[in-house]
Amino acid sequence: MKLIPVMLLLLVCSDCFLTEDTKDPDLVCPSKAIGAVKSEDVLLPCHLEPPMDASAETVKWKHGNHVVHHHHGGKHDSSKQWEHFRGRTSLSSEGLTEGNLSLTLSSVDLLDEGRYKCSVHTESMNKMCYIKLNVEPNVVCPSEHIEVTAGDDVILPCRLETPADASGKTLQWRQGNNIVYENEKHDTAKEKERNTERLSLFPEELAAGNLSLKISAVRLEDNGKYQCSLISQLVEQKELLYCSIFVTVVSAGDREVVGPDEPVTVEVGQVAVLPCHLEPPSSLSDLTLEWTVNNSKVHIHRSHKDNPSMQDERFRNRTSLFNSELDRGNISLMLKNVTTEDAGNYSCFVPKLDGKVRRVNVTLNVGKF
Ligand SMILES: *[C@@H]1O[C@H](CO)[C@@H](O)[C@H](O)[C@H]1NC(C)=O
Ligand SMILES: *[C@@H]1O[C@H](CO)[C@@H](O)[C@H](O)[C@H]1NC(C)=O
Ligand SMILES: *[C@@H]1O[C@H](CO)[C@@H](O)[C@H](O)[C@H]1NC(C)=O
Ligand SMILES: *[C@@H]1O[C@H](CO)[C@@H](O)[C@H](O)[C@H]1NC(C)=O
Ligand SMILES: *[C@@H]1O[C@H](CO)[C@@H](O)[C@H](O)[C@H]1NC(C)=O
Ligand SMILES: *[C@@H]1O[C@H](CO)[C@@H](O)[C@H](O)[C@H]1NC(C)=O
Ligand SMILES: *[C@@H]1O[C@H](CO)[C@@H](O)[C@H](O)[C@H]1NC(C)=O
Ligand SMILES: *[C@@H]1O[C@H](CO)[C@@H](O)[C@H](O)[C@H]1NC(C)=O
């Protein structure tokens, strides 16, 4: 039974051995998938073995049913090329003369992933081979700057640009040049101790591409630039994929509320700005802020928003903070349409501030015409 296929082969292929001398070259693609990083260039290798001049032949690269690159009549024919690849492909004409049909694909994106067919057609032969391209998504840090008070916990957000499973990947977090977290191997004992104690990823989130690092009970030495990196197994170059976050640690107890040295004087009907800010400049974050005068509430800011319902009605619709400045600890008050009754000693108060000075007085004088 086993002999029959062999017999058939011999019959069908009776002239195979005769043409051995003039055997067509083979088209060779690497069997291993090629890896690329999003936005980088990649070379898809493909060559004739033994080498043969292919510059006058028809060379076609396809991705599924789409034409990626079509070399015909000695030049690139873009008429059938899929729009997605337009302007991004090239074959080396020098390479072609040596049977090198390798395709350079520039600024790779995730749509480029998949199986490619490299083929060559001549009058006497029709050869093809296949190659697989894997594209690694980049990593992104949604916040570039994070401020945290010593003692608090902080999450440094980092994720794959497109949701993909990151659980099998090698991740690394660096602070400056030091590796502070690595999920594969640990470095020095000191770092290891630090890692296991206070630094952690979110293991259940890795499968969704979330590489965020949590630092518990932040210390002053945690201050600095952090780099979230993914060591790709797909590409040779290490750490091509990373993004950075700058972390500022504000020491607890160091902050204070600072007012102006001089009273503020405005004319009736004008706009008064009562200066007040946190020193060192730092975000108010979740803290409540209260501006009061003579026990009346002038402006209340709580849980990241103004709270007009608690405000004395004399000040309704006349007060505002500089919202874009709040993150820098500027809690100055703007009071519109000032009247003589507005004169007084205003208090700028951050009740839960983790510092020595939580309240300052700002005197408003109102001049009369
Ligand atoms: C084909 O050309 C590319 C550069 O265009 C080169 O990197 C590659 O090594 C060449 N392949 C062969 C088999 O010569
Ligand atoms: C990652 O997961 C943590 C914990 O669930 C979450 O707080 C954080 O916002 C996530 N980050 C991103 C970038 O998705
Ligand atoms: C304050 O402004 C709101 C609309 O922004 C208005 O409906 C309300 O009547 C105003 N209140 C006063 C006291 O002017
Ligand atoms: C706070 O913001 C106001 C309005 O932009 C500005 O006039 C003032 O100088 C700022 N104060 C500080 C301390 O930056
Ligand atoms: C300012 O107050 C006066 C008197 O209370 C009022 O007539 C005027 O409309 C107010 N102007 C603004 C801009 O609120
Ligand atoms: C605060 O009280 C003082 C003294 O009673 C008074 O002169 C001033 O007008 C009051 N100011 C405000 C804004 O209520
Ligand atoms: C504001 O406080 C100062 C002393 O700090 C005092 O001399 C002044 O009378 C007060 N002004 C008002 C309107 O209460
Ligand atoms: C602010 O003013 C109040 C009364 O108006 C006074 O009791 C308090 O001592 C003042 N605070 C400062 C820091 O001057």
Coordinates of C-alpha atoms and ligand atoms in Angstrom, one line a residue:
M1 CA 0.0 0.0 0.0
K2 CA 2.7 2.5 1.0
L3 CA 4.5 2.1 -2.3
I4 CA 1.6 3.2 -4.5
P5 CA 2.0 7.0 -4.0
V6 CA 5.7 6.7 -4.6
M7 CA 5.0 4.8 -7.8
L8 CA 2.5 7.5 -8.9
L9 CA 5.0 10.2 -8.1
L10 CA 7.6 8.5 -10.2
L11 CA 5.1 8.2 -13.1
V12 CA 3.9 11.8 -12.9
C13 CA 7.3 13.1 -12.3
S14 CA 9.1 11.1 -14.9
D15 CA 11.0 14.1 -16.2
C16 CA 11.8 15.6 -12.8
F17 CA 15.3 14.3 -12.6
L18 CA 16.1 15.1 -16.2
T19 CA 15.5 18.8 -15.6
E20 CA 17.6 18.9 -12.4
D21 CA 20.4 20.9 -14.1
T22 CA 18.2 23.7 -15.3
K23 CA 16.0 23.7 -12.1
D24 CA 14.2 27.0 -11.5
P25 CA 15.4 29.0 -8.5
D26 CA 13.3 28.8 -5.4
L27 CA 11.6 31.8 -3.8
V28 CA 12.6 31.9 -0.1
C29 CA 10.8 33.7 2.7
P30 CA 11.8 33.4 6.4
S31 CA 9.7 30.9 8.2
K32 CA 9.8 33.0 11.4
A33 CA 7.4 35.9 11.7
I34 CA 8.9 39.4 11.3
G35 CA 8.2 41.8 14.2
A36 CA 7.8 45.5 13.8
V37 CA 6.9 48.4 16.0
K38 CA 4.1 50.8 15.1
S39 CA 5.3 53.8 13.1
E40 CA 8.7 52.3 12.4
D41 CA 9.9 50.8 9.1
V42 CA 10.2 47.1 8.5
L43 CA 11.9 44.9 5.9
L44 CA 10.0 41.8 4.7
P45 CA 12.7 39.5 3.4
C46 CA 12.2 37.4 0.3
H47 CA 14.8 36.3 -2.2
L48 CA 15.5 33.9 -5.1
E49 CA 17.8 31.0 -4.4
P50 CA 20.0 30.6 -6.3
P51 CA 20.1 34.4 -7.2
M52 CA 18.6 35.4 -10.5
D53 CA 18.0 38.8 -12.0
A54 CA 14.3 39.6 -11.4
S55 CA 14.4 43.2 -12.4
A56 CA 12.6 42.6 -15.7
E57 CA 10.1 40.2 -14.2
T58 CA 6.7 40.7 -12.5
V59 CA 7.2 40.8 -8.7
K60 CA 4.1 41.1 -6.6
W61 CA 3.6 41.5 -2.9
K62 CA 0.1 40.9 -1.5
H63 CA -1.5 41.2 1.9
G64 CA -4.6 39.0 1.7
N65 CA -6.3 40.1 -1.5
H66 CA -4.8 43.5 -1.5
V67 CA -1.9 44.5 -3.7
V68 CA 0.9 45.8 -1.5
H69 CA 3.5 46.4 -4.3
H70 CA 3.5 45.5 -8.0
H71 CA 6.8 45.6 -9.9
H72 CA 6.1 45.2 -13.6
G73 CA 7.9 46.0 -16.8
G74 CA 11.0 47.2 -14.9
K75 CA 9.2 49.6 -12.7
H76 CA 6.7 50.0 -9.8
D77 CA 3.1 50.0 -11.0
S78 CA 1.0 51.7 -8.4
S79 CA -2.3 51.5 -10.3
K80 CA -3.5 48.3 -8.6
Q81 CA -1.8 49.1 -5.2
W82 CA -4.1 49.2 -2.2
E83 CA -4.6 52.8 -1.0
H84 CA -3.4 51.8 2.5
F85 CA 0.1 51.0 1.2
R86 CA 0.4 53.9 -1.2
G87 CA 3.8 55.6 -0.9
R88 CA 4.9 53.3 1.9
T89 CA 6.5 50.5 0.0
S90 CA 9.7 50.0 -1.9
L91 CA 11.8 47.4 -3.6
S92 CA 15.5 47.9 -4.1
S93 CA 16.3 47.9 -7.8
E94 CA 19.8 46.9 -7.1
G95 CA 18.5 44.1 -5.0
L96 CA 16.1 42.9 -7.7
T97 CA 19.0 42.4 -10.1
E98 CA 20.5 40.0 -7.5
G99 CA 17.2 38.2 -6.9
N100 CA 16.5 40.1 -3.7
L101 CA 12.8 40.9 -3.6
S102 CA 12.7 42.1 0.0
L103 CA 10.0 44.8 0.6
T104 CA 10.6 47.8 2.7
L105 CA 7.4 49.0 4.4
S106 CA 7.6 52.3 6.1
S107 CA 5.6 53.7 9.1
V108 CA 4.0 50.4 9.9
D109 CA 0.6 50.5 11.5
L110 CA -1.5 47.8 13.1
L111 CA -3.5 47.2 10.0
D112 CA -0.3 46.0 8.3
E113 CA -0.2 42.9 10.5
G114 CA -0.8 39.6 8.9
R115 CA 0.4 37.3 6.2
Y116 CA 2.2 38.6 3.1
K117 CA 2.7 36.8 -0.2
C118 CA 5.9 37.5 -2.1
S119 CA 5.6 36.2 -5.7
V120 CA 7.6 36.3 -9.0
H121 CA 6.2 35.5 -12.4
T122 CA 8.4 34.9 -15.5
E123 CA 7.6 33.2 -18.8
S124 CA 8.8 29.9 -17.4
M125 CA 8.0 30.0 -13.8
N126 CA 5.6 31.2 -11.1
K127 CA 7.0 31.2 -7.6
M128 CA 5.6 32.4 -4.3
C129 CA 6.3 32.3 -0.6
Y130 CA 4.7 33.6 2.5
I131 CA 5.8 35.7 5.4
K132 CA 4.1 36.8 8.6
L133 CA 4.3 40.3 10.0
N134 CA 3.5 41.0 13.7
V135 CA 3.1 44.6 14.7
E136 CA 3.7 45.6 18.3
P137 CA 1.5 48.5 19.6
N138 CA 3.2 51.4 21.2
V139 CA 2.9 52.3 24.8
V140 CA 1.3 55.6 25.9
C141 CA 1.3 57.5 29.1
P142 CA -2.0 59.5 29.3
S143 CA -0.5 61.9 31.9
E144 CA 2.9 63.4 31.5
H145 CA 3.0 65.1 34.9
I146 CA 1.6 63.9 38.2
E147 CA 1.8 65.5 41.5
V148 CA 1.4 63.6 44.7
T149 CA 1.7 64.4 48.4
A150 CA 4.1 62.3 50.3
G151 CA 2.4 59.5 52.1
D152 CA -0.4 59.2 49.5
D153 CA -0.7 56.4 46.9
V154 CA -0.3 57.3 43.3
I155 CA -1.0 55.5 40.0
L156 CA 1.3 56.2 37.1
P157 CA -0.9 55.5 34.1
C158 CA 0.5 53.7 31.1
R159 CA -1.1 51.4 28.5
L160 CA -0.7 49.8 25.1
E161 CA -1.9 52.2 22.5
T162 CA -4.4 49.7 21.2
P163 CA -5.9 47.2 23.7
A164 CA -3.9 44.0 23.5
D165 CA -2.9 41.4 26.0
A166 CA 0.3 42.5 27.8
S167 CA 0.4 39.7 30.4
G168 CA 3.0 37.7 28.5
K169 CA 5.2 40.6 27.9
T170 CA 8.3 41.9 29.7
L171 CA 7.6 45.2 31.3
Q172 CA 10.0 47.6 32.9
W173 CA 9.5 50.7 34.9
R174 CA 12.5 53.0 35.4
Q175 CA 13.0 56.0 37.6
G176 CA 15.8 57.9 36.0
N177 CA 18.3 55.2 35.0
N178 CA 17.3 52.7 37.7
I179 CA 15.0 49.9 37.1
V180 CA 12.4 50.1 39.8
Y181 CA 10.0 47.4 38.6
E182 CA 10.5 44.5 36.2
N183 CA 8.1 41.7 35.9
E184 CA 10.5 39.1 34.7
K185 CA 13.6 39.2 36.8
H186 CA 14.5 41.3 39.8
D187 CA 17.7 43.3 40.0
T188 CA 19.4 44.1 43.3
A189 CA 18.0 43.0 46.6
K190 CA 17.4 46.6 47.5
E191 CA 15.2 47.2 44.5
K192 CA 13.4 43.9 45.1
E193 CA 12.6 45.0 48.6
R194 CA 11.3 48.3 47.4
N195 CA 9.3 46.6 44.6
T196 CA 7.5 44.1 46.7
E197 CA 6.8 46.6 49.4
R198 CA 5.4 49.6 47.6
L199 CA 5.4 49.1 43.8
S200 CA 2.8 47.0 42.0
L201 CA 1.2 46.6 38.7
F202 CA -2.5 45.7 38.2
P203 CA -2.2 42.0 37.2
E204 CA -5.8 41.7 36.4
E205 CA -5.6 44.7 34.1
L206 CA -2.6 43.5 32.1
A207 CA -4.7 41.4 29.8
A208 CA -6.4 44.6 28.7
G209 CA -3.0 46.3 28.0
N210 CA -3.0 48.4 31.2
L211 CA 0.7 48.7 32.4
S212 CA 0.0 51.3 35.1
L213 CA 2.3 51.3 38.1
K214 CA 1.0 51.9 41.6
I215 CA 3.3 53.4 44.2
S216 CA 1.9 53.1 47.7
A217 CA 2.8 55.5 50.5
V218 CA 4.9 57.8 48.3
R219 CA 8.2 59.0 49.6
L220 CA 10.1 62.1 48.7
E221 CA 12.8 60.0 46.9
D222 CA 10.1 58.8 44.6
N223 CA 10.2 62.2 42.9
G224 CA 11.5 62.2 39.4
K225 CA 11.1 61.0 35.8
Y226 CA 9.6 57.6 35.2
Q227 CA 9.7 55.5 32.1
C228 CA 7.2 52.8 31.3
S229 CA 8.7 50.4 28.8
L230 CA 7.8 47.3 27.1
I231 CA 10.6 45.0 26.0
S232 CA 9.3 43.6 22.8
Q233 CA 10.0 40.0 21.9
L234 CA 9.1 40.8 18.3
V235 CA 11.9 43.2 17.6
E236 CA 15.6 43.0 18.1
Q237 CA 16.2 46.5 19.5
K238 CA 15.4 46.7 23.2
E239 CA 13.1 49.2 24.8
L240 CA 11.9 50.8 21.6
L241 CA 8.6 51.1 23.3
Y242 CA 8.4 53.5 26.2
C243 CA 6.7 56.7 27.4
S244 CA 7.6 59.0 30.3
I245 CA 5.8 60.5 33.3
F246 CA 7.2 63.1 35.6
V247 CA 6.2 62.7 39.2
T248 CA 6.5 65.6 41.7
V249 CA 6.3 64.6 45.3
V250 CA 5.2 67.4 47.6
S251 CA 6.2 66.8 51.2
A252 CA 3.4 66.7 53.6
G253 CA 3.4 69.5 56.1
D254 CA 5.5 71.8 53.9
R255 CA 2.7 73.5 52.2
E256 CA 1.2 76.7 53.3
V257 CA -1.5 79.2 52.2
V258 CA 0.1 82.5 51.2
G259 CA -1.8 85.8 50.8
P260 CA -0.7 89.2 49.5
D261 CA 1.5 91.5 51.5
E262 CA -0.7 94.5 50.8
P263 CA -4.5 95.1 51.0
V264 CA -6.3 95.0 47.7
T265 CA -7.9 98.3 46.7
V266 CA -10.5 98.7 43.9
E267 CA -13.2 101.2 43.0
V268 CA -16.9 100.5 43.2
G269 CA -18.2 98.5 40.2
Q270 CA -14.7 97.1 39.4
V271 CA -13.4 93.5 39.5
A272 CA -11.3 92.6 42.6
V273 CA -8.8 89.8 42.5
L274 CA -8.0 88.6 46.0
P275 CA -4.6 86.8 45.7
C276 CA -4.0 83.6 47.5
H277 CA -1.9 80.6 46.7
L278 CA -0.3 77.4 48.0
E279 CA 3.5 77.5 48.5
P280 CA 5.3 75.5 47.1
P281 CA 2.9 75.7 44.1
S282 CA 1.0 72.4 44.1
S283 CA -2.4 71.2 43.3
L284 CA -5.4 71.6 45.6
S285 CA -6.4 68.2 44.4
D286 CA -9.3 66.9 46.5
L287 CA -9.0 69.5 49.2
T288 CA -11.9 71.9 50.0
L289 CA -11.3 75.6 49.7
E290 CA -13.3 78.3 51.5
W291 CA -13.3 82.0 51.0
T292 CA -15.2 83.8 53.8
V293 CA -15.8 87.3 55.2
N294 CA -17.3 88.1 58.6
N295 CA -18.5 84.5 58.9
S296 CA -20.3 84.7 55.5
K297 CA -19.3 82.2 52.9
V298 CA -18.0 84.0 49.8
H299 CA -17.0 81.0 47.6
I300 CA -16.7 77.3 48.4
H301 CA -14.8 74.9 46.2
R302 CA -15.2 71.2 47.1
S303 CA -14.6 67.9 45.3
H304 CA -13.1 69.6 42.3
K305 CA -16.0 72.0 41.8
D306 CA -17.6 75.2 42.9
N307 CA -20.4 74.8 45.4
P308 CA -22.7 77.9 44.9
S309 CA -25.5 76.4 47.1
M310 CA -23.4 77.1 50.2
Q311 CA -22.6 80.6 49.2
D312 CA -24.0 83.7 50.9
E313 CA -26.5 85.2 48.4
R314 CA -24.7 88.6 48.4
F315 CA -22.0 87.0 46.4
R316 CA -24.0 84.8 44.1
N317 CA -22.9 84.9 40.5
R318 CA -20.1 87.4 41.3
T319 CA -17.3 85.1 42.4
S320 CA -15.0 82.7 40.6
L321 CA -11.7 81.0 40.9
F322 CA -9.1 80.8 38.1
N323 CA -9.9 77.2 37.3
S324 CA -6.9 76.7 34.9
E325 CA -4.6 77.9 37.7
L326 CA -6.0 75.6 40.5
D327 CA -3.6 72.8 39.6
R328 CA -0.7 75.1 40.3
G329 CA -2.1 76.0 43.7
N330 CA -3.4 79.4 42.7
I331 CA -6.6 79.8 44.6
S332 CA -7.1 83.6 44.0
L333 CA -10.7 84.8 44.1
M334 CA -12.2 87.1 41.5
L335 CA -15.1 89.2 42.8
K336 CA -17.0 91.2 40.2
N337 CA -19.1 94.3 40.5
V338 CA -17.6 95.3 43.8
T339 CA -19.7 97.5 46.2
T340 CA -18.7 99.4 49.3
E341 CA -20.4 96.7 51.4
D342 CA -17.8 94.2 50.1
A343 CA -15.0 95.9 51.9
G344 CA -13.5 93.7 54.7
N345 CA -11.1 91.2 55.8
Y346 CA -11.5 88.1 53.7
S347 CA -10.2 84.7 54.7
C348 CA -8.7 82.2 52.3
F349 CA -8.9 78.9 54.1
V350 CA -7.9 75.3 53.1
P351 CA -9.2 73.4 56.2
K352 CA -7.5 70.0 55.5
L353 CA -4.2 71.3 54.1
D354 CA -1.4 69.1 55.3
G355 CA 0.7 72.1 56.3
K356 CA 1.3 74.6 59.0
V357 CA -0.5 77.7 57.6
R358 CA -4.0 76.8 56.4
R359 CA -5.6 80.3 56.5
V360 CA -4.6 83.8 55.5
N361 CA -6.4 87.1 55.6
V362 CA -6.8 89.3 52.5
T363 CA -8.0 92.9 53.1
L364 CA -10.2 94.4 50.5
N365 CA -10.6 98.2 50.5
V366 CA -13.2 99.7 48.3
G367 CA -12.6 103.2 47.1
K368 CA -15.5 105.6 46.5
F369 CA -15.9 108.0 43.6
Ligands
LIG1 C1 18.0 42.0 0.5 O1 18.2 43.4 0.6 C2 18.0 43.9 2.0 C3 18.2 45.4 1.9 O2 17.4 46.0 0.9 C4 19.1 43.3 2.8 O3 18.9 43.8 4.2 C5 19.0 41.8 2.8 O4 20.0 41.2 3.6 C6 19.1 41.3 1.4 N1 18.8 39.9 1.4 C7 19.6 39.0 0.8 C8 19.2 37.6 0.9 O5 20.6 39.4 0.1
LIG2 C1 -5.3 50.8 34.9 O1 -5.9 50.1 36.0 C2 -6.0 50.9 37.2 C3 -6.7 50.0 38.2 O2 -7.9 49.5 37.8 C4 -6.9 52.1 36.9 O3 -6.9 52.9 38.1 C5 -6.2 52.9 35.8 O4 -6.9 54.1 35.5 C6 -6.0 52.1 34.6 N1 -5.1 52.9 33.7 C7 -5.3 53.0 32.4 C8 -4.4 53.8 31.6 O5 -6.2 52.4 31.8
LIG3 C1 -27.1 83.6 38.6 O1 -26.9 83.1 37.2 C2 -27.9 82.1 36.9 C3 -27.6 81.7 35.5 O2 -26.2 81.6 35.3 C4 -29.3 82.7 36.9 O3 -30.2 81.8 36.6 C5 -29.6 83.3 38.3 O4 -30.8 84.0 38.3 C6 -28.5 84.2 38.7 N1 -28.7 84.6 40.1 C7 -28.6 85.8 40.5 C8 -28.8 86.1 42.0 O5 -28.4 86.8 39.8
LIG4 C1 -3.2 83.5 40.0 O1 -3.9 83.7 38.9 C2 -4.3 85.1 38.6 C3 -5.1 85.2 37.4 O2 -4.6 84.5 36.3 C4 -3.0 85.9 38.4 O3 -3.3 87.3 38.3 C5 -2.1 85.7 39.7 O4 -0.9 86.4 39.5 C6 -1.9 84.3 39.9 N1 -1.2 84.1 41.2 C7 -0.1 83.3 41.3 C8 0.5 83.2 42.7 O5 0.4 82.7 40.4
LIG5 C1 -23.5 95.6 39.1 O1 -24.4 96.0 40.1 C2 -25.3 97.0 39.8 C3 -26.0 97.4 41.0 O2 -26.2 96.3 41.9 C4 -26.2 96.4 38.7 O3 -27.2 97.3 38.3 C5 -25.4 95.9 37.6 O4 -26.2 95.2 36.6 C6 -24.3 95.0 38.0 N1 -23.5 94.7 36.9 C7 -23.1 93.5 36.6 C8 -22.1 93.3 35.4 O5 -23.4 92.5 37.3
LIG6 C1 -17.5 92.8 57.6 O1 -17.7 93.4 58.9 C2 -17.1 94.7 59.1 C3 -17.3 95.1 60.5 O2 -18.5 94.8 61.0 C4 -17.9 95.6 58.1 O3 -17.3 96.9 58.2 C5 -17.7 95.1 56.7 O4 -18.5 95.8 55.8 C6 -18.1 93.7 56.6 N1 -17.8 93.2 55.3 C7 -18.5 92.3 54.6 C8 -18.1 92.0 53.2 O5 -19.5 91.8 55.1
LIG7 C1 -9.1 94.1 59.0 O1 -8.1 93.7 59.9 C2 -7.3 94.7 60.3 C3 -6.2 94.2 61.2 O2 -5.6 93.1 60.7 C4 -8.1 95.8 61.1 O3 -7.3 96.9 61.4 C5 -9.2 96.2 60.2 O4 -10.1 97.1 60.9 C6 -10.1 95.1 59.7 N1 -11.0 95.6 58.7 C7 -12.3 95.2 58.7 C8 -13.2 95.8 57.7 O5 -12.8 94.4 59.5
LIG8 C1 -7.5 87.1 60.2 O1 -8.5 87.9 60.7 C2 -9.2 87.4 61.8 C3 -10.4 88.3 62.1 O2 -10.7 89.1 61.0 C4 -8.3 87.3 63.0 O3 -8.9 86.8 64.1 C5 -7.1 86.5 62.6 O4 -6.1 86.5 63.6 C6 -6.4 87.0 61.3 N1 -5.4 86.1 60.9 C7 -4.2 86.4 60.5 C8 -3.3 85.3 60.0 O5 -3.9 87.6 60.4

